[in-house]
mmCIF file of C-alpha atoms in Angstrom:
data_model
loop_
_atom_site.group_PDB
_atom_site.id
_atom_site.type_symbol
_atom_site.label_atom_id
_atom_site.label_comp_id
_atom_site.label_asym_id
_atom_site.label_seq_id
_atom_site.Cartn_x
_atom_site.Cartn_y
_atom_site.Cartn_z
ATOM 1 C CA ILE A 269 48.981 38.461 -45.741
ATOM 2 C CA ASP A 270 46.028 40.760 -46.467
ATOM 3 C CA ASN A 271 44.034 37.855 -47.906
ATOM 4 C CA SER A 272 44.702 35.648 -44.882
ATOM 5 C CA LEU A 273 43.639 38.460 -42.529
ATOM 6 C CA GLN A 274 40.427 38.956 -44.486
ATOM 7 C CA GLN A 275 39.702 35.222 -44.364
ATOM 8 C CA GLN A 276 40.263 35.153 -40.601
ATOM 9 C CA GLN A 277 37.931 38.132 -40.133
ATOM 10 C CA GLN A 278 35.256 36.483 -42.280
ATOM 11 C CA GLN A 279 35.542 33.227 -40.305
ATOM 12 C CA GLN A 280 35.227 35.122 -37.020
ATOM 13 C CA GLN A 281 32.134 36.956 -38.286
ATOM 14 C CA GLN A 282 30.546 33.680 -39.424
ATOM 15 C CA GLN A 283 31.259 32.058 -36.056
ATOM 16 C CA GLN A 284 29.716 35.019 -34.215
ATOM 17 C CA GLN A 285 26.610 34.875 -36.422
ATOM 18 C CA GLN A 286 26.286 31.112 -35.846
ATOM 19 C CA GLN A 287 26.617 31.554 -32.069
ATOM 20 C CA HIS A 288 23.942 34.255 -32.114
ATOM 21 C CA GLN A 289 21.567 32.002 -34.098
ATOM 22 C CA ASN A 290 22.179 29.078 -31.755
ATOM 23 C CA GLN A 291 21.489 31.226 -28.692
ATOM 24 C CA THR A 292 18.253 32.427 -30.292
ATOM 25 C CA HIS A 293 17.137 28.830 -30.908
ATOM 26 C CA VAL A 294 18.031 27.809 -27.347
ATOM 27 C CA GLN A 295 16.053 30.748 -25.964
ATOM 28 C CA GLN A 296 13.099 29.802 -28.165
ATOM 29 C CA ALA A 297 13.147 26.244 -26.836
ATOM 30 C CA GLN A 298 13.276 27.504 -23.255
ATOM 31 C CA ASN A 299 10.434 29.975 -23.833
ATOM 32 C CA ASN A 300 8.247 27.300 -25.416
ATOM 33 C CA ALA A 301 8.934 24.929 -22.519
ATOM 34 C CA ILE A 302 7.861 27.622 -20.055
ATOM 35 C CA GLN A 303 4.724 28.416 -22.079
ATOM 36 C CA SER A 304 3.684 24.765 -22.189
ATOM 37 C CA LYS A 305 3.977 24.552 -18.388
ATOM 38 C CA ILE A 306 1.765 27.589 -17.788
ATOM 39 C CA GLY A 307 -0.915 26.538 -20.237
ATOM 40 C CA GLY A 308 0.334 26.966 -23.786
ATOM 41 C CA GLY A 309 -1.169 30.412 -24.445
ATOM 42 C CA GLY A 310 1.006 32.794 -26.375
ATOM 43 C CA GLY A 311 -0.535 36.026 -25.166
ATOM 44 C CA GLY A 312 -0.182 36.504 -21.432
ATOM 45 C CA GLY A 313 -2.072 39.241 -19.585
ATOM 46 C CA GLY A 314 0.395 41.210 -17.481
ATOM 47 C CA GLY A 315 0.145 44.950 -16.888
ATOM 48 C CA GLY A 316 -2.436 47.468 -17.937
ATOM 49 C CA ASN A 317 -1.731 47.217 -21.654
ATOM 50 C CA ARG A 318 -3.591 43.897 -21.980
ATOM 51 C CA PRO A 319 -6.828 44.008 -19.974
ATOM 52 C CA VAL A 320 -8.128 40.877 -21.713
ATOM 53 C CA LYS A 321 -6.260 37.554 -21.734
ATOM 54 C CA ASP A 322 -5.058 36.655 -25.198
ATOM 55 C CA ASN A 323 -5.008 32.888 -25.804
ATOM 56 C CA LYS A 324 -3.041 33.184 -29.010
ATOM 57 C CA PRO A 325 -1.568 29.815 -30.127
ATOM 58 C CA ARG A 326 1.989 29.100 -29.051
ATOM 59 C CA GLY A 327 4.515 30.036 -31.724
ATOM 60 C CA ARG A 328 5.930 27.278 -33.906
ATOM 61 C CA MET A 329 9.343 25.788 -33.161
ATOM 62 C CA THR A 330 12.246 25.111 -35.524
ATOM 63 C CA ALA A 331 13.946 21.725 -35.893
ATOM 64 C CA TYR A 332 16.971 23.030 -33.994
ATOM 65 C CA ALA A 333 14.756 24.349 -31.168
ATOM 66 C CA PHE A 334 13.207 20.875 -30.790
ATOM 67 C CA PHE A 335 16.720 19.398 -30.729
ATOM 68 C CA VAL A 336 17.829 21.833 -28.010
ATOM 69 C CA GLN A 337 14.697 21.096 -25.987
ATOM 70 C CA THR A 338 15.438 17.355 -26.204
ATOM 71 C CA CYS A 339 19.058 17.921 -25.128
ATOM 72 C CA ARG A 340 17.873 20.005 -22.181
ATOM 73 C CA GLU A 341 15.433 17.297 -21.049
ATOM 74 C CA GLU A 342 18.150 14.628 -21.346
ATOM 75 C CA HIS A 343 20.562 16.770 -19.343
ATOM 76 C CA LYS A 344 17.969 17.333 -16.594
ATOM 77 C CA LYS A 345 17.353 13.587 -16.271
ATOM 78 C CA LYS A 346 21.067 12.788 -16.034
ATOM 79 C CA HIS A 347 21.999 15.776 -13.839
ATOM 80 C CA PRO A 348 18.843 16.920 -11.978
ATOM 81 C CA GLU A 349 20.784 18.995 -9.424
ATOM 82 C CA GLU A 350 23.190 20.608 -11.857
ATOM 83 C CA GLN A 351 22.569 24.182 -12.963
ATOM 84 C CA VAL A 352 22.750 24.704 -16.728
ATOM 85 C CA ILE A 353 25.263 27.316 -17.887
ATOM 86 C CA PHE A 354 23.593 28.882 -20.922
ATOM 87 C CA ALA A 355 26.691 29.692 -23.031
ATOM 88 C CA GLU A 356 28.328 26.296 -22.438
ATOM 89 C CA PHE A 357 25.085 24.399 -23.043
ATOM 90 C CA SER A 358 24.459 26.350 -26.257
ATOM 91 C CA ARG A 359 27.975 25.565 -27.540
ATOM 92 C CA LYS A 360 27.623 21.835 -26.818
ATOM 93 C CA CYS A 361 24.228 21.707 -28.545
ATOM 94 C CA ALA A 362 25.692 23.385 -31.632
ATOM 95 C CA GLU A 363 28.530 20.827 -31.729
ATOM 96 C CA ARG A 364 26.125 17.887 -31.392
ATOM 97 C CA TRP A 365 23.868 19.297 -34.104
ATOM 98 C CA LYS A 366 26.780 19.387 -36.567
ATOM 99 C CA MET A 367 27.544 15.723 -35.878
ATOM 100 C CA LEU A 368 24.010 14.564 -36.653
ATOM 101 C CA ASP A 369 22.881 13.515 -40.135
ATOM 102 C CA LYS A 370 19.989 11.045 -40.340
ATOM 103 C CA GLU A 371 19.045 11.842 -36.753
ATOM 104 C CA LYS A 372 18.192 15.385 -37.835
ATOM 105 C CA GLN A 373 15.238 14.090 -39.835
ATOM 106 C CA ARG A 374 13.035 13.410 -36.811
ATOM 107 C CA PHE A 375 13.534 16.958 -35.539
ATOM 108 C CA HIS A 376 12.626 18.351 -38.954
ATOM 109 C CA GLU A 377 9.466 16.209 -38.880
ATOM 110 C CA MET A 378 8.646 17.515 -35.394
ATOM 111 C CA ALA A 379 9.046 21.079 -36.683
ATOM 112 C CA GLU A 380 6.836 20.309 -39.690
ATOM 113 C CA LYS A 381 4.093 18.949 -37.429
ATOM 114 C CA ASP A 382 4.382 21.932 -35.113
ATOM 115 C CA LYS A 383 4.107 24.283 -38.075
ATOM 116 C CA ALA A 384 0.893 22.537 -39.167
ATOM 117 C CA ARG A 385 -0.392 22.632 -35.572
ATOM 118 C CA TYR A 386 0.270 26.365 -35.396
ATOM 119 C CA GLU A 387 -1.380 27.102 -38.747
ATOM 120 C CA LEU A 388 -4.439 24.998 -37.851
ATOM 121 C CA GLU A 389 -4.811 26.757 -34.500
ATOM 122 C CA MET A 390 -4.331 30.185 -36.079
ATOM 123 C CA GLN A 391 -7.216 29.497 -38.474
ATOM 124 C CA SER A 392 -9.653 29.489 -35.550
ATOM 125 C CA TYR A 393 -7.864 32.138 -33.459
ATOM 126 C CA VAL A 394 -9.775 35.370 -32.874
ATOM 127 C CA PRO A 395 -7.955 38.189 -31.005
ATOM 128 C CA PRO A 396 -9.930 39.250 -27.910
ATOM 129 C CA LYS A 397 -11.849 42.497 -28.053
ATOM 130 C CA GLY A 398 -10.223 45.378 -26.271
ATOM 131 C CA THR A 399 -6.694 44.021 -26.674
ATOM 132 C CA VAL A 400 -4.214 46.879 -26.769
ATOM 133 C CA VAL A 401 -0.861 46.318 -28.420
ATOM 134 C CA GLY A 402 1.942 47.363 -26.044
ATOM 135 C CA LYS A 403 4.550 49.981 -26.836
ATOM 136 C CA GLY A 404 7.515 48.881 -28.876
ATOM 137 C CA LYS A 405 5.605 46.199 -30.773
ATOM 138 C CA LYS A 406 6.597 45.869 -34.401
ATOM 139 C CA ARG A 407 3.824 46.361 -36.898
ATOM 140 C CA LYS A 408 3.018 43.512 -39.223
ATOM 141 C CA ALA A 409 4.895 43.718 -42.503
ATOM 142 C CA PHE A 410 2.861 44.754 -45.527
ATOM 143 C CA LYS A 411 1.519 41.735 -47.393
ATOM 144 C CA ASP A 412 1.405 42.013 -51.163
ATOM 145 C CA PRO A 413 -2.095 40.917 -52.295
ATOM 146 C CA ASN A 414 -0.654 39.902 -55.678
ATOM 147 C CA ALA A 415 2.072 37.685 -54.213
ATOM 148 C CA PRO A 416 1.683 33.961 -55.065
ATOM 149 C CA LYS A 417 0.392 31.663 -52.360
ATOM 150 C CA ARG A 418 3.254 29.879 -50.591
ATOM 151 C CA SER A 419 3.803 26.207 -51.342
ATOM 152 C CA LEU A 420 2.500 23.635 -48.852
ATOM 153 C CA SER A 421 4.497 20.770 -47.356
ATOM 154 C CA ALA A 422 3.532 17.106 -47.775
ATOM 155 C CA PHE A 423 2.308 16.991 -44.175
ATOM 156 C CA PHE A 424 0.149 20.070 -44.670
ATOM 157 C CA TRP A 425 -1.448 18.570 -47.798
ATOM 158 C CA PHE A 426 -2.262 15.519 -45.695
ATOM 159 C CA CYS A 427 -3.774 17.735 -42.964
ATOM 160 C CA HIS A 428 -5.818 19.631 -45.545
ATOM 161 C CA GLU A 429 -7.275 16.352 -46.819
ATOM 162 C CA GLU A 430 -7.784 14.534 -43.498
ATOM 163 C CA ARG A 431 -8.734 17.317 -41.083
ATOM 164 C CA ASN A 432 -12.501 17.161 -41.659
ATOM 165 C CA LYS A 433 -12.477 13.347 -41.375
ATOM 166 C CA VAL A 434 -10.751 13.492 -37.983
ATOM 167 C CA LYS A 435 -13.147 16.209 -36.839
ATOM 168 C CA ALA A 436 -16.197 14.175 -37.946
ATOM 169 C CA LEU A 437 -14.981 11.054 -36.120
ATOM 170 C CA ASN A 438 -14.077 13.048 -32.988
ATOM 171 C CA PRO A 439 -16.580 15.937 -32.657
ATOM 172 C CA GLU A 440 -15.389 16.677 -29.110
ATOM 173 C CA TYR A 441 -11.821 17.410 -30.290
ATOM 174 C CA GLY A 442 -10.483 20.947 -30.165
ATOM 175 C CA VAL A 443 -8.041 22.358 -32.724
ATOM 176 C CA GLY A 444 -5.012 21.220 -30.702
ATOM 177 C CA ASP A 445 -6.396 17.672 -30.345
ATOM 178 C CA ILE A 446 -7.046 17.477 -34.090
ATOM 179 C CA ALA A 447 -3.475 18.613 -34.814
ATOM 180 C CA LYS A 448 -2.070 15.947 -32.464
ATOM 181 C CA GLU A 449 -4.194 13.209 -34.057
ATOM 182 C CA LEU A 450 -3.113 14.269 -37.547
ATOM 183 C CA GLY A 451 0.512 14.189 -36.413
ATOM 184 C CA ARG A 452 0.060 10.677 -35.016
ATOM 185 C CA LYS A 453 -1.593 9.422 -38.219
ATOM 186 C CA TRP A 454 1.203 10.955 -40.307
ATOM 187 C CA SER A 455 3.894 9.260 -38.193
ATOM 188 C CA ASP A 456 2.191 5.859 -38.550
ATOM 189 C CA MET A 457 1.612 6.197 -42.293
ATOM 190 C CA ASP A 458 3.347 3.863 -44.772
ATOM 191 C CA ALA A 459 6.035 5.435 -46.941
ATOM 192 C CA GLU A 460 4.126 4.387 -50.083
ATOM 193 C CA VAL A 461 0.971 6.245 -49.008
ATOM 194 C CA LYS A 462 3.023 9.204 -47.786
ATOM 195 C CA SER A 463 4.710 9.521 -51.198
ATOM 196 C CA ARG A 464 1.409 10.685 -52.742
ATOM 197 C CA TYR A 465 1.423 13.760 -50.512
ATOM 198 C CA GLU A 466 5.120 14.302 -51.181
ATOM 199 C CA GLN A 467 4.353 14.398 -54.920
ATOM 200 C CA MET A 468 1.577 16.928 -54.273
ATOM 201 C CA ALA A 469 4.065 19.052 -52.319
ATOM 202 C CA GLU A 470 6.615 18.859 -55.157
ATOM 203 C CA LYS A 471 4.031 20.016 -57.704
ATOM 204 C CA ASP A 472 2.962 22.859 -55.439
ATOM 205 C CA LYS A 473 6.591 23.851 -54.905
ATOM 206 C CA ALA A 474 7.105 24.015 -58.688
ATOM 207 C CA ARG A 475 3.913 26.090 -59.013
ATOM 208 C CA TYR A 476 5.161 28.563 -56.384
#
């Protein structure tokens, strides 16, 4: 009896943790959708704490956040007048996500591209002078200078190799435009050519 009670408690805890994670991903998708509508900047300039507008790149999205965003857009098209109930919508998204297998791949690819977009944009991002960090902000975690460099994905190896070529062919492109073009080229690439970058990623993963 004690063992069965413990198992039930563990299952309940796992379900609560999963629900919390799903709600976080849904909120992330909603926040990113709002940011894209108002211009894509991550900083915002409300109140006296931020006298200068901070055009920090929009945060990267997870595969599940992209999935939730897609579900939300589909729901809006089918039921434009219907108000979305957050808890119910979150539960249905979680159920659909469990049922997917091969379909998940495209959302993981979207997340990979968005990660590369974010990292490319962050390379050229300079915080505005006079920016004051508001109260309650968490300080950045200490970074160990001796820690090994993280491994790069196949898509990021491709970006590292092709970025300058895209920039040379399109000098008018900004960082966001370059990231979009790299994402398009990666999507159109043959599996045979793509495998070279996947091998590079595997070697780098082993190194890390």
